[in-house]
Coordinates of C-alpha atoms in Angstrom, one line a residue:
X20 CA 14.8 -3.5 28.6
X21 CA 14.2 -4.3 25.2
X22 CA 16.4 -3.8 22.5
X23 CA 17.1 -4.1 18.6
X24 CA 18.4 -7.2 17.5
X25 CA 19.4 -7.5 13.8
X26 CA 18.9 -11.0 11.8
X27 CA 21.8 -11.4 9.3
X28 CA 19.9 -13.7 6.5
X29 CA 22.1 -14.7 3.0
X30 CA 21.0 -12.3 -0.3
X31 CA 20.0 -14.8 -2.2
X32 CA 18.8 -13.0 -5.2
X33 CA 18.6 -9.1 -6.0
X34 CA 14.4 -8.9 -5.7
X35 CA 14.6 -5.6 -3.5
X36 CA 10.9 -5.0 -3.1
X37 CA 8.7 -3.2 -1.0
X38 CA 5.3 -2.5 -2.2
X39 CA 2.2 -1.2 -0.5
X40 CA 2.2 -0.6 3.3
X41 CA 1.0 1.9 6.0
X42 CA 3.8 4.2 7.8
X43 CA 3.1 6.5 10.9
X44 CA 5.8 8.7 12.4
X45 CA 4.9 10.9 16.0
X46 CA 6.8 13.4 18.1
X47 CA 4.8 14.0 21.1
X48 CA 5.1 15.2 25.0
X49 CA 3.8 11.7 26.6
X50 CA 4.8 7.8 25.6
X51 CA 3.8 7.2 21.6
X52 CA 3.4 3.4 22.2
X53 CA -0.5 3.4 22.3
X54 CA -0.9 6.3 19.9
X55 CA 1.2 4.2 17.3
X56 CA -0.8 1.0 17.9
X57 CA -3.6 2.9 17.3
X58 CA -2.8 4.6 14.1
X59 CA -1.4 0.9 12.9
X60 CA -4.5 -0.4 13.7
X61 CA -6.3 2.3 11.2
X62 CA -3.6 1.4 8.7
X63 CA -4.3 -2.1 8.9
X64 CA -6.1 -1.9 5.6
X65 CA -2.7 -1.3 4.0
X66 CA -0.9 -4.6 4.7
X67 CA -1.5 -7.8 6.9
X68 CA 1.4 -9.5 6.5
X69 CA 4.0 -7.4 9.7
X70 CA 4.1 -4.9 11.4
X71 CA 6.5 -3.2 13.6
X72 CA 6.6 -0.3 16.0
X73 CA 9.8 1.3 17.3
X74 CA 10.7 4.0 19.6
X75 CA 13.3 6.4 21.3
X76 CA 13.2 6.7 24.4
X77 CA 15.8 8.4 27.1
X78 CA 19.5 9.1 25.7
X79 CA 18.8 8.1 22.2
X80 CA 18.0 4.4 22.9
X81 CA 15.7 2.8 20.3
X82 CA 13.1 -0.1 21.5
X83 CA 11.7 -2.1 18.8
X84 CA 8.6 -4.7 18.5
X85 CA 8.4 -6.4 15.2
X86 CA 6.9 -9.7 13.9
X87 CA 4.8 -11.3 11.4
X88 CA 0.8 -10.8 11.6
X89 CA -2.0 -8.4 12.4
X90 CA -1.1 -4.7 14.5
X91 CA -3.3 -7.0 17.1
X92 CA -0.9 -10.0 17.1
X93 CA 1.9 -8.6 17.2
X94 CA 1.9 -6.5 20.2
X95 CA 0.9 -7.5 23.6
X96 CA 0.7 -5.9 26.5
X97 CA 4.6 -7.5 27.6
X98 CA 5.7 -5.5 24.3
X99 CA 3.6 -2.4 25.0
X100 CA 5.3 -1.7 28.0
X101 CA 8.9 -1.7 27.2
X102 CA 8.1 0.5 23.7
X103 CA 9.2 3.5 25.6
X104 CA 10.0 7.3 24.6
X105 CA 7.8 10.5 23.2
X106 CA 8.8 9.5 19.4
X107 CA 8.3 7.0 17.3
X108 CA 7.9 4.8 14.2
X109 CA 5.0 2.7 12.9
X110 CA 4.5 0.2 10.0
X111 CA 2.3 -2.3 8.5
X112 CA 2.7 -4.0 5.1
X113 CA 1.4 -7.0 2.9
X114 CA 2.9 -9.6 1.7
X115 CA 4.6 -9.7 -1.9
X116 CA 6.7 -12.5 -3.7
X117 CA 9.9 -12.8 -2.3
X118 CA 9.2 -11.7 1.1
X119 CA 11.2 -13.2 4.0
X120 CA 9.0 -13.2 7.4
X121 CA 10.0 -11.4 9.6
X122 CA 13.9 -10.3 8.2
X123 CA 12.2 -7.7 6.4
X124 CA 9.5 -6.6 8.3
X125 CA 9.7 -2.9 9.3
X126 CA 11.0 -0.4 10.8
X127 CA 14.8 -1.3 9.7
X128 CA 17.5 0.2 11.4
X129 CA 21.6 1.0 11.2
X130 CA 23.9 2.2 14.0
X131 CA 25.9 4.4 12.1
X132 CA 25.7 7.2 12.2
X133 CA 24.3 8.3 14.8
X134 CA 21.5 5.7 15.0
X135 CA 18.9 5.7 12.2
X136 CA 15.7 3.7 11.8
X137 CA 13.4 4.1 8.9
X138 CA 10.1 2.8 7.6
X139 CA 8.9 2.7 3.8
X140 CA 6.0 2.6 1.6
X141 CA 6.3 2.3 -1.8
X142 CA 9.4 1.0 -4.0
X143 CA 12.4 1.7 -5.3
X144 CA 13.1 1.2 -9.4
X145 CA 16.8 1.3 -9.6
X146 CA 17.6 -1.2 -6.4
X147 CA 19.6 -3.2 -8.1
X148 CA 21.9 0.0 -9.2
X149 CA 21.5 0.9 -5.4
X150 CA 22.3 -2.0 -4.5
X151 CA 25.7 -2.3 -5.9
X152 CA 26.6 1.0 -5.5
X153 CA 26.2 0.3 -2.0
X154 CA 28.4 -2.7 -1.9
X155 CA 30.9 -1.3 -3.7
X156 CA 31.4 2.2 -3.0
X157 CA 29.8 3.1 0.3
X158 CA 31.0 -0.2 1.8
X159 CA 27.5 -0.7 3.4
X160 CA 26.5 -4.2 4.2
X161 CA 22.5 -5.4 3.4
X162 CA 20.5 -8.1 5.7
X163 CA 17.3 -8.5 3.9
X164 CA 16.1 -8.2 0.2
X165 CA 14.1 -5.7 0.7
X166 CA 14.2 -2.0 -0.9
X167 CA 13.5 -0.1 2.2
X168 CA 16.5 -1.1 3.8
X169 CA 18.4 0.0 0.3
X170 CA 16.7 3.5 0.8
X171 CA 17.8 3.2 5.1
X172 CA 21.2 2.8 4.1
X173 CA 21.4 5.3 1.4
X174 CA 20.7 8.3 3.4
X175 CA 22.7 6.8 6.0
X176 CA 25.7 7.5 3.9
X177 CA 24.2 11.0 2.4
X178 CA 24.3 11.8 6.4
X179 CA 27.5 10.3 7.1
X180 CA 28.8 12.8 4.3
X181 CA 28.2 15.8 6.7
X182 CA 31.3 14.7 9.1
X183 CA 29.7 15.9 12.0
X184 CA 29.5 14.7 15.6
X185 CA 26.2 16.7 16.1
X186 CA 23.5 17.1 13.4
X187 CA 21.5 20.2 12.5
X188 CA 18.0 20.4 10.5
X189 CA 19.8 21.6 7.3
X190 CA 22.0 18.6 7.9
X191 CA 19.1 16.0 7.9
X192 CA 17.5 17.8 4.4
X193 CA 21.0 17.8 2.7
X194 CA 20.9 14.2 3.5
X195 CA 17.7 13.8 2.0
X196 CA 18.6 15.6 -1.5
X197 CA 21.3 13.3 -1.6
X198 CA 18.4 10.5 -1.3
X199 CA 16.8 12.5 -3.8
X200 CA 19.9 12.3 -6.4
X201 CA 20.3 8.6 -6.3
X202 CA 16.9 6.8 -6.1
X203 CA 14.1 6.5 -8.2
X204 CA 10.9 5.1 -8.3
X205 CA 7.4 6.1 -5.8
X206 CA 8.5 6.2 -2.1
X207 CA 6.9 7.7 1.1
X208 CA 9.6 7.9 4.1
X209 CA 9.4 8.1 8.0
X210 CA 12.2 8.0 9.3
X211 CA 13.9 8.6 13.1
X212 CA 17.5 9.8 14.2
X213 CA 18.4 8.8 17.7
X214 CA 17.9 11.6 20.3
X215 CA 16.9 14.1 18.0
X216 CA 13.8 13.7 16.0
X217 CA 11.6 12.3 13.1
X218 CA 11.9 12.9 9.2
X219 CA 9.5 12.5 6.4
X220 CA 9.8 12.6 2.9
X221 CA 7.9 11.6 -0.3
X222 CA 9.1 11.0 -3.9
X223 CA 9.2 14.1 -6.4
X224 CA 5.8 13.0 -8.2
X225 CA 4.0 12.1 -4.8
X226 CA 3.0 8.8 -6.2
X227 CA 2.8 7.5 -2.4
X228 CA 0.8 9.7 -0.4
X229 CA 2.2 11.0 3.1
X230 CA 0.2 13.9 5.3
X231 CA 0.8 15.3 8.5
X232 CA -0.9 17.3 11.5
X233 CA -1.1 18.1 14.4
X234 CA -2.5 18.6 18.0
X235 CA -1.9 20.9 21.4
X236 CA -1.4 19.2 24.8
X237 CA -0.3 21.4 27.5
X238 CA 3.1 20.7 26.8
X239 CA 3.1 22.1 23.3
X240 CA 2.5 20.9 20.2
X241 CA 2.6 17.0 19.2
X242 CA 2.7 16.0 15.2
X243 CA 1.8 13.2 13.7
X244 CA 2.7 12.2 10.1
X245 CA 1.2 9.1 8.2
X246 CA 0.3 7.4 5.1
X247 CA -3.6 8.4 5.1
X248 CA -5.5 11.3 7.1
X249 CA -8.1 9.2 8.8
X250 CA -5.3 7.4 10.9
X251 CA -4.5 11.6 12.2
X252 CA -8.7 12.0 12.4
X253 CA -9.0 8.6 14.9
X254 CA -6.4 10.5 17.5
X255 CA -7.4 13.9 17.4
X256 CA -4.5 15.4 15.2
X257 CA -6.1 17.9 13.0
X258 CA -4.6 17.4 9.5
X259 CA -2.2 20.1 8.6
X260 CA -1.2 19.5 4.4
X261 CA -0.1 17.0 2.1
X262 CA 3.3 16.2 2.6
X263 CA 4.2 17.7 -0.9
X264 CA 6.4 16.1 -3.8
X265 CA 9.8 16.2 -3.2
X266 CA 9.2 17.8 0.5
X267 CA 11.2 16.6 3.6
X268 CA 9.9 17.6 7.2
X269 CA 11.8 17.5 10.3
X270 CA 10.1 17.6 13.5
X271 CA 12.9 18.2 16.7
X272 CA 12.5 15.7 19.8
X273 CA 11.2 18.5 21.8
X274 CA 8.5 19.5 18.8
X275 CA 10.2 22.0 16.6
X276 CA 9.0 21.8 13.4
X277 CA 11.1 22.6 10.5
X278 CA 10.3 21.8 6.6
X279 CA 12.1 22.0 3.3
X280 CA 11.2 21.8 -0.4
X281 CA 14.5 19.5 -1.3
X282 CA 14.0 18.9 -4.7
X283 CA 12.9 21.5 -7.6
X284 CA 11.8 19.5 -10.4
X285 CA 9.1 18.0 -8.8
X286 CA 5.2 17.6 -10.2
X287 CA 2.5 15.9 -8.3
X288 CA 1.6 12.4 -10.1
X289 CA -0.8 11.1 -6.7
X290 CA -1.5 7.1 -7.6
X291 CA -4.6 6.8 -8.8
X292 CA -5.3 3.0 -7.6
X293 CA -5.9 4.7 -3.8
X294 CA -8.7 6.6 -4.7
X295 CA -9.9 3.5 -6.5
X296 CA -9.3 0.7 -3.8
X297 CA -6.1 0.9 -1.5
X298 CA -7.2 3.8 0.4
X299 CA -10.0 4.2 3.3
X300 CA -13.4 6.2 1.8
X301 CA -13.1 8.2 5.2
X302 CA -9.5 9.5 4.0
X303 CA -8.2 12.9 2.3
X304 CA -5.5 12.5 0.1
X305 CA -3.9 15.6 -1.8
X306 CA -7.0 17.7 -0.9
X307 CA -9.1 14.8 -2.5
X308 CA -11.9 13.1 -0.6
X309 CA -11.5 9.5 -1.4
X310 CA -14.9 9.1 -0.6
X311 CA -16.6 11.8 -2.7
X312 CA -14.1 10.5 -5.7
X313 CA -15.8 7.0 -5.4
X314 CA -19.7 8.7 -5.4
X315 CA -18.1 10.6 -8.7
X316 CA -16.8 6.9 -9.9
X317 CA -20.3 6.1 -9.4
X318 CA -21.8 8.7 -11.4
X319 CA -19.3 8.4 -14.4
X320 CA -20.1 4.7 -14.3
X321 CA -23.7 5.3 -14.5
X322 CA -23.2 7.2 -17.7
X323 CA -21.5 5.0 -19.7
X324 CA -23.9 2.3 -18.4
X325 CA -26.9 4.3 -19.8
X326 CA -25.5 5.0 -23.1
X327 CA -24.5 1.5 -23.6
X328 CA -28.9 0.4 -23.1
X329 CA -27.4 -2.0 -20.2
X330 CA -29.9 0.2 -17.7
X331 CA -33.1 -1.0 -19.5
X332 CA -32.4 -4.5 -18.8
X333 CA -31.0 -4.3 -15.3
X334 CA -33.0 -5.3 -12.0
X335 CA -31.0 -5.0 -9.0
X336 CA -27.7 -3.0 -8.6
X337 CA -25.6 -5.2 -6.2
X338 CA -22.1 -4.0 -4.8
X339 CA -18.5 -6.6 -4.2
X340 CA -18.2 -5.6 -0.9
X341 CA -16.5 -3.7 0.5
X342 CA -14.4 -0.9 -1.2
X343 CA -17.2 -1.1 -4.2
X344 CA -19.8 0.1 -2.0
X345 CA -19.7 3.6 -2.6
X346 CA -19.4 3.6 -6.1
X347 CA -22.7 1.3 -6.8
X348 CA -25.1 2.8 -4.0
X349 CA -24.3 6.3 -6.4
X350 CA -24.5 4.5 -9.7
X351 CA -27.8 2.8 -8.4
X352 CA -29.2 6.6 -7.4
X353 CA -27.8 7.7 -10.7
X354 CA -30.0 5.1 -12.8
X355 CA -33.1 5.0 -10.4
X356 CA -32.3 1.2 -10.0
X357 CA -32.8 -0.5 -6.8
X358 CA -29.8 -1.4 -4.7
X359 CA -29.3 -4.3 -2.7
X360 CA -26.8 -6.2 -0.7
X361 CA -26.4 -9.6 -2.7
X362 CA -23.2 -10.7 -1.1
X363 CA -22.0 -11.0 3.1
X364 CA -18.7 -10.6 3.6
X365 CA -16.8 -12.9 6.5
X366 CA -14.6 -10.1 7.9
X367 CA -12.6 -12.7 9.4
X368 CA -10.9 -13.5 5.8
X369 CA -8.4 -11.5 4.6
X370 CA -8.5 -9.3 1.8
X371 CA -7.7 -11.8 -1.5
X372 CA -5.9 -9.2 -3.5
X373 CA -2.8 -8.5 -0.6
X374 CA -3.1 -12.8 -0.4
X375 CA 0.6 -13.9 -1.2
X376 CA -0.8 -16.8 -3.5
X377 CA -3.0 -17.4 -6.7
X378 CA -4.4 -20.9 -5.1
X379 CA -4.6 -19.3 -1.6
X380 CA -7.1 -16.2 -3.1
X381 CA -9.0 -18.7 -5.2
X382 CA -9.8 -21.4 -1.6
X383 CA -10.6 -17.8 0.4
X384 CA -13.6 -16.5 -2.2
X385 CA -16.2 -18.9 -1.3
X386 CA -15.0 -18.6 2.8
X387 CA -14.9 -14.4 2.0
X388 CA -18.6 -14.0 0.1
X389 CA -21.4 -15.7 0.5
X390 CA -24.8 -14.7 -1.3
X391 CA -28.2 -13.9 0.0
X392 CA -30.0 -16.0 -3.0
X393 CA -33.5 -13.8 -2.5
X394 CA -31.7 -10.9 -4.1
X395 CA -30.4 -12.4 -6.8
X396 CA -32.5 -15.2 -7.7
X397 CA -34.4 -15.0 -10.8
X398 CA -33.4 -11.3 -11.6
X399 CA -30.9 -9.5 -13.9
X400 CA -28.3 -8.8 -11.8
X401 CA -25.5 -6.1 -11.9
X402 CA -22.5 -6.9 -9.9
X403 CA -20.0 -3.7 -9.6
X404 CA -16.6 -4.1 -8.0
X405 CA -13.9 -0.6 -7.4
X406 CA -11.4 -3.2 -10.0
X407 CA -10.2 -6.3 -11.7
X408 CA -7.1 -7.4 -11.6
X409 CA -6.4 -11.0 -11.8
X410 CA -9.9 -11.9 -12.3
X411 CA -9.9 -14.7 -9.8
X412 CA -12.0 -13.7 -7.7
X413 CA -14.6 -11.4 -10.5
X414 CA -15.0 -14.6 -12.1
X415 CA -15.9 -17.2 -9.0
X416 CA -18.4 -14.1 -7.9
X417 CA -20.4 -14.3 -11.1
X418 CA -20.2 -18.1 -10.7
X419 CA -21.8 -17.4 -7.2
X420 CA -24.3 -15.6 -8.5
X421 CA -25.7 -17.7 -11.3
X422 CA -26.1 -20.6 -8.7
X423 CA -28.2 -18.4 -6.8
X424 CA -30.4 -18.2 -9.6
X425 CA -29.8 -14.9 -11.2
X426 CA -30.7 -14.5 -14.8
X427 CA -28.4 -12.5 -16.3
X428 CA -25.2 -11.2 -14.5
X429 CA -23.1 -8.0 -15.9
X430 CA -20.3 -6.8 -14.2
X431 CA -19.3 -3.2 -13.9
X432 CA -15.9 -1.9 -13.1
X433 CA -15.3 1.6 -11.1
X434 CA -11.8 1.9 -12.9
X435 CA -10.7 1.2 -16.3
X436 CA -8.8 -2.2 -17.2
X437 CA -5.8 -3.1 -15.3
X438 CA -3.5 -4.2 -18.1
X439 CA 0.0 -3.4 -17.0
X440 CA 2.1 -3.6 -14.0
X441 CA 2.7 -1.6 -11.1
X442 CA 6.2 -0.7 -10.0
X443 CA 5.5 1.5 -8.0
X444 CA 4.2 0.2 -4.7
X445 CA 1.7 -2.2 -5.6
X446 CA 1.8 -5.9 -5.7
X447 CA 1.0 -6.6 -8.9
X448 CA 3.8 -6.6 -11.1
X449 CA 3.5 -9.4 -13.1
X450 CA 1.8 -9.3 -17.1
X451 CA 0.9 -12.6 -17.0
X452 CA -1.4 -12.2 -13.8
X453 CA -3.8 -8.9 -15.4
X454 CA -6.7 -10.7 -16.7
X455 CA -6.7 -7.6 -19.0
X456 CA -3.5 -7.6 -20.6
X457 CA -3.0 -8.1 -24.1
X458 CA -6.9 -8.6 -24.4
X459 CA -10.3 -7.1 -25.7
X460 CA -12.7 -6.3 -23.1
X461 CA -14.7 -8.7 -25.2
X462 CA -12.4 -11.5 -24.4
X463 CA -12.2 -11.1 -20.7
X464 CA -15.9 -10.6 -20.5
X465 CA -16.0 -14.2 -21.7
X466 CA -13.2 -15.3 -19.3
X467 CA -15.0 -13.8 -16.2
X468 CA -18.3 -15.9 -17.6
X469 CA -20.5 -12.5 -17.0
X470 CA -23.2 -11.3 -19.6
X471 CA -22.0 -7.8 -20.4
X472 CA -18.6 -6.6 -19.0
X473 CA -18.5 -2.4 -18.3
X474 CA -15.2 -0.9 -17.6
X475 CA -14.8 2.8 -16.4
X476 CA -13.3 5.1 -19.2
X477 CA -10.0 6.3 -18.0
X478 CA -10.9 9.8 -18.8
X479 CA -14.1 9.3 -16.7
X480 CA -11.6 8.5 -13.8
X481 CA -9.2 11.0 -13.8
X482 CA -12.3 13.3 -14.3
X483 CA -13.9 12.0 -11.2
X484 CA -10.9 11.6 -8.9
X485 CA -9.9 15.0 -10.2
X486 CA -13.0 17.0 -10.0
X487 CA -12.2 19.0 -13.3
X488 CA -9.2 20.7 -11.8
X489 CA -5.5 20.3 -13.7
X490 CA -4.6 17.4 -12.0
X491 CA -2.2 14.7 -13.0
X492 CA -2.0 11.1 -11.9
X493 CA -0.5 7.8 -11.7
X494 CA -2.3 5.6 -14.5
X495 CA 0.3 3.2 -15.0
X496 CA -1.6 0.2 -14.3
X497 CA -4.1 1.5 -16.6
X498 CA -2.5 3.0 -19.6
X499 CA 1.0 2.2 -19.7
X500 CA 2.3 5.5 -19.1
X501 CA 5.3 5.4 -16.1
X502 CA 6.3 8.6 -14.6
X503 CA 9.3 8.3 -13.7
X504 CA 10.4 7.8 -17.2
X505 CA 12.9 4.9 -16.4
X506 CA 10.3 1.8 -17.3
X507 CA 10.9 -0.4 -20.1
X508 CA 10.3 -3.8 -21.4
X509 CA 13.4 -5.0 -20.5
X510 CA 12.6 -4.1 -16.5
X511 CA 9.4 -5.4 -16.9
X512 CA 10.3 -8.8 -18.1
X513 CA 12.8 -9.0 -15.2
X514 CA 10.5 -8.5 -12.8
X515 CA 8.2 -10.9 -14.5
X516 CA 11.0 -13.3 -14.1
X517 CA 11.9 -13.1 -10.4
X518 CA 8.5 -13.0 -9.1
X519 CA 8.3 -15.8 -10.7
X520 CA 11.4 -17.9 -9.2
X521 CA 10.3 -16.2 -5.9
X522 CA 6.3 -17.5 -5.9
X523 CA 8.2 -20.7 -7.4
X524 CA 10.5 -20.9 -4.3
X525 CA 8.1 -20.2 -1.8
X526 CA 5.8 -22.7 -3.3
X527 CA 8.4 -25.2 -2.7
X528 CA 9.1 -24.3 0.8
X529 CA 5.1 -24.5 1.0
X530 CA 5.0 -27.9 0.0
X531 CA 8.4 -28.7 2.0
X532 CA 6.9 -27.9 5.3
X533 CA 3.5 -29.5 4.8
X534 CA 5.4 -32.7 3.9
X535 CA 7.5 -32.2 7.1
X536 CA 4.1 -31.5 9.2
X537 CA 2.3 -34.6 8.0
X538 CA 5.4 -37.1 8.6
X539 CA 6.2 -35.5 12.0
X540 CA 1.9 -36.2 12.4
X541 CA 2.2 -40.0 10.9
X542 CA 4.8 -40.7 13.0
X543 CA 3.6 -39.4 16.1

């Protein structure tokens, strides 16, 4: 039988980061393995990097499968088979700087106490505190780098503080307000205790999104709880709620549900960037159809696009495929301008923004796109893409476009200017890789090469995503403002810098092994 086997790698620096992934938790009354690979499967969209599914089967044991690589890589049917037991754990996640294979892909896991395995989406602002803190005065020991193990061993100790041999619901929530005291940042949680259940939790300002729901089987009732409501839609659990900010949930091995509201001073801040591009259109999030927010993106777009006099001049309407798509078939409508596919995608290339390199996104564009020249050739061409962030790619697709003959190429831009980092879950947490910080719209217009650049106004966005009801969100990447109030410069800079040593180190090892590859070839 299988069994978890812990990899004991060196800390060489303090870059605890997890950034964006897909979690999926499931207490059912049959084996989970094949509705987790499923919902991973849904999830892909969140993170191609690992993946990793564990389970509990008979007297507590846990069975885990985790590796590098797509859901569909990763598990085979020789892993399927011994991912026994009626709960389990699910996760996916992309690749960020730093990252080390397969050490830190999830679920993580600690024997004491009780037996406690966890998955993670989001990331953690004061790790390094944590971190310490750990070390020092909970005597816990760390394998990886990575953030989510830093949360794992956390609430291992908070649960450790009860004392007792066997746990109770109120137990499992007083260990999660002591989760709640000590970390900080955006966070969504699955977690599993051996023998007795599955726990979720999300951050007090929701930043990460989390739902759960359910189904009936003759047996009782089975839940499921994951990062997006589409992944419950594609195995016939009806979506229940929005796991809500500062809420932990216990479901019981044999399907008692119990839920608690751990934290008071809680207000829902939901990220704005899944509406715009991380989450699937067929999703609910927080009540929100992400779908219907992107038609809304569409319309707002369309607006500002008329008032500007850019709709007189403008032939075709053609989307960046594929999370764009929405947004410029209703901006199209909006302006009574046709619509056309101008660029088909290779779905066999990944997506360039979750692409752990600059070099790597820029050789993938011209494998990703390629444009059908009859739609663009000779005509005034609008390209509209859900985002720009780095630019790479918004640049070499207007390059595209003008050697397929078009005229005149403006780009429009379902979201306002990405201009500062994310530290919140999203890999982008470096200044100097925003096309848009510390400059004019003006000036990146002339960087990207287009004719007219068109960004979203933020208070179009919020308005769209938002539908005119008192929401609040998650701009940070947009206007600066950080939630959780503990941001500064100074934590900025820093992450700045190690991201930097860490795409500098990996670069090395790069080069390192291609050098070994071709001598071992040459000599051969």
């Amino acid at each position: 039988m299988s069994s978890i086997k812990l990899r004991v790698q060196s800390n060489r620096d303090q870059n605890c980061q997890n950034d964006m992934c897909g979690i999926v938790g499931i207490v059912a009354n049959q084996p989970v393995n094949q509705l987790l690979y499923d919902a991973l499967t849904v999830l892909q969209h969140r993170g191609q990097d690992a993946a990793g599914i564990v389970t509990c089967g008979h007297h507590g044991r846990f069975y885990l499968r985790k590796d590098m690589g797509l859901v569909r890589d990763v598990f085979r049917e020789k892993h399927m088979l011994k991912l026994v037991g009626s709960m389990g754990l699910g996760h996916v996640r992309y690749p960020t700087a730093g990252s080390d294979s397969t050490a830190e892909a999830q679920p993580f896991y600690v024997n004491s106490p009780y037996g406690i395995t966890l998955a993670h989406n989001g990331n953690l602002t004061n790790a390094d505190e944590l971190k310490e803190q750990l070390f020092v005065e909970d005597q816990r020991h760390l394998n990886t780098n990575s953030d989510s193990e830093v949360l794992l061993n956390v609430f291992a100790h908070e649960l450790a503080e009860t004392g007792k041999l066997r746990l109770t619901p109120e137990d499992v929530f007083k260990g999660v307000a002591g989760v709640y005291r000590r970390c900080q940042g955006g966070f969504a949680v699955v977690a599993m205790i051996a023998g007795f259940g599955v726990l979720a939790f999300r951050d007090p300002y929701g930043i990460r999104p989390l739902c759960f729901g359910q189904r009936q089987s003759a047996e009782g009732t089975e839940y499921m709880i994951a990062s997006e409501s589409v992944a419950l839609d594609n195995e016939g659990f009806e979506l229940v709620r929005d796991v809500q900010p500062g809420e932990a949930i216990f479901i019981e091995k044999n399907g008692r549900f119990h839920n608690k509201q751990c934290i008071q001073d809680k207000h829902l801040h939901s990220c704005i960037f899944e509406y715009v591009y991380l989450a699937r259109p067929d999703s609910v999030i927080d009540g929100i159809s992400v779908y219907n927010s992107r038609l809304r993106m569409g319309e707002k777009l369309a607006a500002k696009i008329r008032r500007l006099g850019y709709d007189k001049e403008i032939d075709v309407v053609v989307p960046i495929p594929d999370t764009s798509r929405t947004s410029a078939m209703q901006l199209a409508e909006t302006l009574g301008i046709k619509y056309r596919e101008g660029f088909i995608k290779n779905r066999y290339i990944g997506r360039t923004f979750i692409m752990p390199g600059q070099q790597l996104r820029k050789r993938s564009v011209r494998q990703k796109l390629n444009p059908i020249m009859h739609e663009l050739k000779d005509k005034n061409v609008l390209l509209v893409d859900d985002s720009i962030v780095r630019g790479t790619t918004s640049g070499q697709i207007i390059q595209m476009a003008r050697e397929a003959g078009s005229k005149k190429v403006f780009f429009a831009s379902a979201s306002p200017p990405v201009r500062f980092p994310n530290v919140y879950g999203i890999d982008m947490p470096s200044c100097s890789e925003l096309v848009a910080h510390d400059r004019s719209e003006q000036q990146i217009c002339d960087d990207l090469g287009a004719d007219a650049l068109i960004y979203q106004d933020i208070e179009d966005l919020i308005a769209a995503v938002g539908q005119g009801r008192v929401n609040d969100f998650d701009t940070a990447c947009f206007d600066g403002h950080y939630v959780t109030g503990d941001i500064n410069r100074q934590y900025l800079n820093l992450l700045e810098q190690r991201r930097n040593e860490a795409a500098r180190t990996q670069r090395i090892n790069q080069e390192s092994s291609e050098d070994t590859e071709i001598g071992l070839y040459n000599s051969a």
